[in-house]
One Martini backbone bead per residue (centre of mass of N, CA, C, O) as a GRO file, in nm:
protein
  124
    1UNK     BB    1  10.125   7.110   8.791
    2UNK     BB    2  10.320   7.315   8.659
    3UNK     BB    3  10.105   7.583   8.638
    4UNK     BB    4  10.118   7.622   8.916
    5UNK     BB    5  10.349   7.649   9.011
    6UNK     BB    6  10.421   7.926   8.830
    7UNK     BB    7  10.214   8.088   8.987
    8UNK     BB    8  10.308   8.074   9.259
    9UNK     BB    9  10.584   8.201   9.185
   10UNK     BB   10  10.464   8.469   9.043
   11UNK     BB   11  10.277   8.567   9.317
   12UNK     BB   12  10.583   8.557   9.493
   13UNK     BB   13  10.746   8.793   9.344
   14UNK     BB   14  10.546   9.007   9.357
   15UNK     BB   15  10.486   9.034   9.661
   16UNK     BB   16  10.815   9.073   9.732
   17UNK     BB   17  10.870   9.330   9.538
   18UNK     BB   18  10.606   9.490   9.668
   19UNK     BB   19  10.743   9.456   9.992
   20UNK     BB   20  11.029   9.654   9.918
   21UNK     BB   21  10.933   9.884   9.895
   22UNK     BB   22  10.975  10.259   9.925
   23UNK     BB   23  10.812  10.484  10.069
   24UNK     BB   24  10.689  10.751  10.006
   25UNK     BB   25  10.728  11.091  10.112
   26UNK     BB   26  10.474  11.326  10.212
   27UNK     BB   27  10.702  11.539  10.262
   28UNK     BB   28  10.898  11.778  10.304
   29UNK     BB   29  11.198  11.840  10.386
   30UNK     BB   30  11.345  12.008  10.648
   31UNK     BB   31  11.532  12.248  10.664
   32UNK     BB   32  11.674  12.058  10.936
   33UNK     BB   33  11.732  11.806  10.752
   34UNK     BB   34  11.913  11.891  10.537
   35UNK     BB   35  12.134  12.084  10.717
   36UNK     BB   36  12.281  11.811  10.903
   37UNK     BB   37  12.470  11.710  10.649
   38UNK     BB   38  12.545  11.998  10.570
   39UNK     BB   39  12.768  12.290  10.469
   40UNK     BB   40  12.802  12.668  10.527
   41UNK     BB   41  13.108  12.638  10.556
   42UNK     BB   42  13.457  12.658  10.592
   43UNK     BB   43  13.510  12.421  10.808
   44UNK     BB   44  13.322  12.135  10.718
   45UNK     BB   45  13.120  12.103  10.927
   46UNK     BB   46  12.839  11.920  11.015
   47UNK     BB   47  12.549  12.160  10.941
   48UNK     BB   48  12.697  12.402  10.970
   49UNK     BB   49  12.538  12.810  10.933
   50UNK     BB   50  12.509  13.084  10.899
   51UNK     BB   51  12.388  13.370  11.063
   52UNK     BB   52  12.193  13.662  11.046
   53UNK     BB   53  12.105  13.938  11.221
   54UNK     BB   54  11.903  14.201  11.363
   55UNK     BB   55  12.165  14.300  11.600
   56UNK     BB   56  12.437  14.259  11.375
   57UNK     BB   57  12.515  13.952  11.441
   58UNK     BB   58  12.633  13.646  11.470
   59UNK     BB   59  12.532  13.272  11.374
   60UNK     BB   60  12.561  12.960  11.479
   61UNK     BB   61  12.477  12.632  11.320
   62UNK     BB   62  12.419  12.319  11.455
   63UNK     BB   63  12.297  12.066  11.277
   64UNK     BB   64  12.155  11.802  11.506
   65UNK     BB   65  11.980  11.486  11.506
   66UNK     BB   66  11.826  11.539  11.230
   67UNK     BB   67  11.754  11.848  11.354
   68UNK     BB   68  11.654  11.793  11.653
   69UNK     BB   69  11.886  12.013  11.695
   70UNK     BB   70  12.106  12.257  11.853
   71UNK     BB   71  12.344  12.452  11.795
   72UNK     BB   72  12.439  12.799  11.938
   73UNK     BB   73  12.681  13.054  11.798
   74UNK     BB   74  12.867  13.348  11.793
   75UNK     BB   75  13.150  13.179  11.786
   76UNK     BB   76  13.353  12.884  11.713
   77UNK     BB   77  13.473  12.900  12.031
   78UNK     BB   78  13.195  12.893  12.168
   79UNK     BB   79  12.954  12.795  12.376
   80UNK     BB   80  12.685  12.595  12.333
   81UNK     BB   81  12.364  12.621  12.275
   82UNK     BB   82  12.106  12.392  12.346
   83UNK     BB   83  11.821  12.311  12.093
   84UNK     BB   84  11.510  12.111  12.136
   85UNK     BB   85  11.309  11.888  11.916
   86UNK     BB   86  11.051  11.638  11.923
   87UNK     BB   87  11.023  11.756  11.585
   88UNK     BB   88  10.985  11.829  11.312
   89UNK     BB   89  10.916  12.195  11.282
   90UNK     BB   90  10.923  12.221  11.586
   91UNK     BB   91  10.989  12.391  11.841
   92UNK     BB   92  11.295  12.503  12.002
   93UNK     BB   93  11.403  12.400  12.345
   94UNK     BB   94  11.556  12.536  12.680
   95UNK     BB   95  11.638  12.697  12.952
   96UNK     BB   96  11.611  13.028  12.832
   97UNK     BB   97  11.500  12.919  12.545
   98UNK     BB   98  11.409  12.945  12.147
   99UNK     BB   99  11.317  12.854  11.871
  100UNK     BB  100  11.200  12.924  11.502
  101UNK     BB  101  11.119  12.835  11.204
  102UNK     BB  102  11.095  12.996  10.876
  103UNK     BB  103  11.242  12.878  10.642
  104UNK     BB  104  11.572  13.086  10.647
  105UNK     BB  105  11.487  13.135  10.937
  106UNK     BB  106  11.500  13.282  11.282
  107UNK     BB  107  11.364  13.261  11.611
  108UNK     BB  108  11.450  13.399  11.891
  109UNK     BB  109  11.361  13.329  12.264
  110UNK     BB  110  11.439  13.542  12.563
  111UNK     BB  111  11.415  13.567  12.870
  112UNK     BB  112  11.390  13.943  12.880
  113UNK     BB  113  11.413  13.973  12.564
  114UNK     BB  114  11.456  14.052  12.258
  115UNK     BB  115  11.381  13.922  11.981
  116UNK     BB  116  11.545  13.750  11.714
  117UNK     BB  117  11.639  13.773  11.388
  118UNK     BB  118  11.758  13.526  11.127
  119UNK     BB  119  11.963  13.444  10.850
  120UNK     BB  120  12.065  13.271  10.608
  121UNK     BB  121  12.407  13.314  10.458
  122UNK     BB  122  12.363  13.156  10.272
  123UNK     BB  123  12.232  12.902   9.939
  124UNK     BB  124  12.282  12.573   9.897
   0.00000   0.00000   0.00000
């Protein structure tokens, strides 16, 4: 009776053991997801990272609610522009503008305006 008990006790730790592994991840995470939680800016602020537009202008992003939100201001007393995602990696939407990343770079689209291209002024 004892090699059975062990057997089983063995069988159940193995079960155990093997179903509280953390699956590993699919993708990398994304842009909006890594600086979350990170400061690009001698602020300090979580998340918020500078960038350059191609319009000669300064873009303060503060990516909330692990990059699927956006506040966007032209300088950090101004009131933000509010825009958000789905889901990570698509398309940031709000009442009057749009935004799309691709790398470290970010495009900006409002209704009856030329789209504005922004470089992140970082590399963290």
């Amino acid at each position: 009776m004892k090699p059975l008990r062990i057997g089983i006790a063995s069988l159940c730790i193995v079960l155990v053991s093997s179903g509280c592994s953390e699956q590993p991840r699919k993708e990398a995470p994304t842009e909006q997801e890594i600086h979350a939680s990170d400061s690009g800016d001698g602020s300090g602020t979580p998340g918020r990272h500078p960038y350059q537009c191609d319009d000669n202008r300064a873009l303060l992003i503060d990516f909330k609610n692990d990059g699927l939100a956006l506040e966007l201001r032209r300088d950090a007393k101004a009131a933000p522009i509010v825009l958000t995602a789905p889901a990570p990696g698509l398309q940031y939407v709000g009442d009057t503008m749009s935004a799309t990343f691709s790398g470290n770079e970010i495009k900006i689209e409002e209704a009856d305006k030329r789209s504005v291209l922004c470089r992140k002024a970082t590399s963290l």
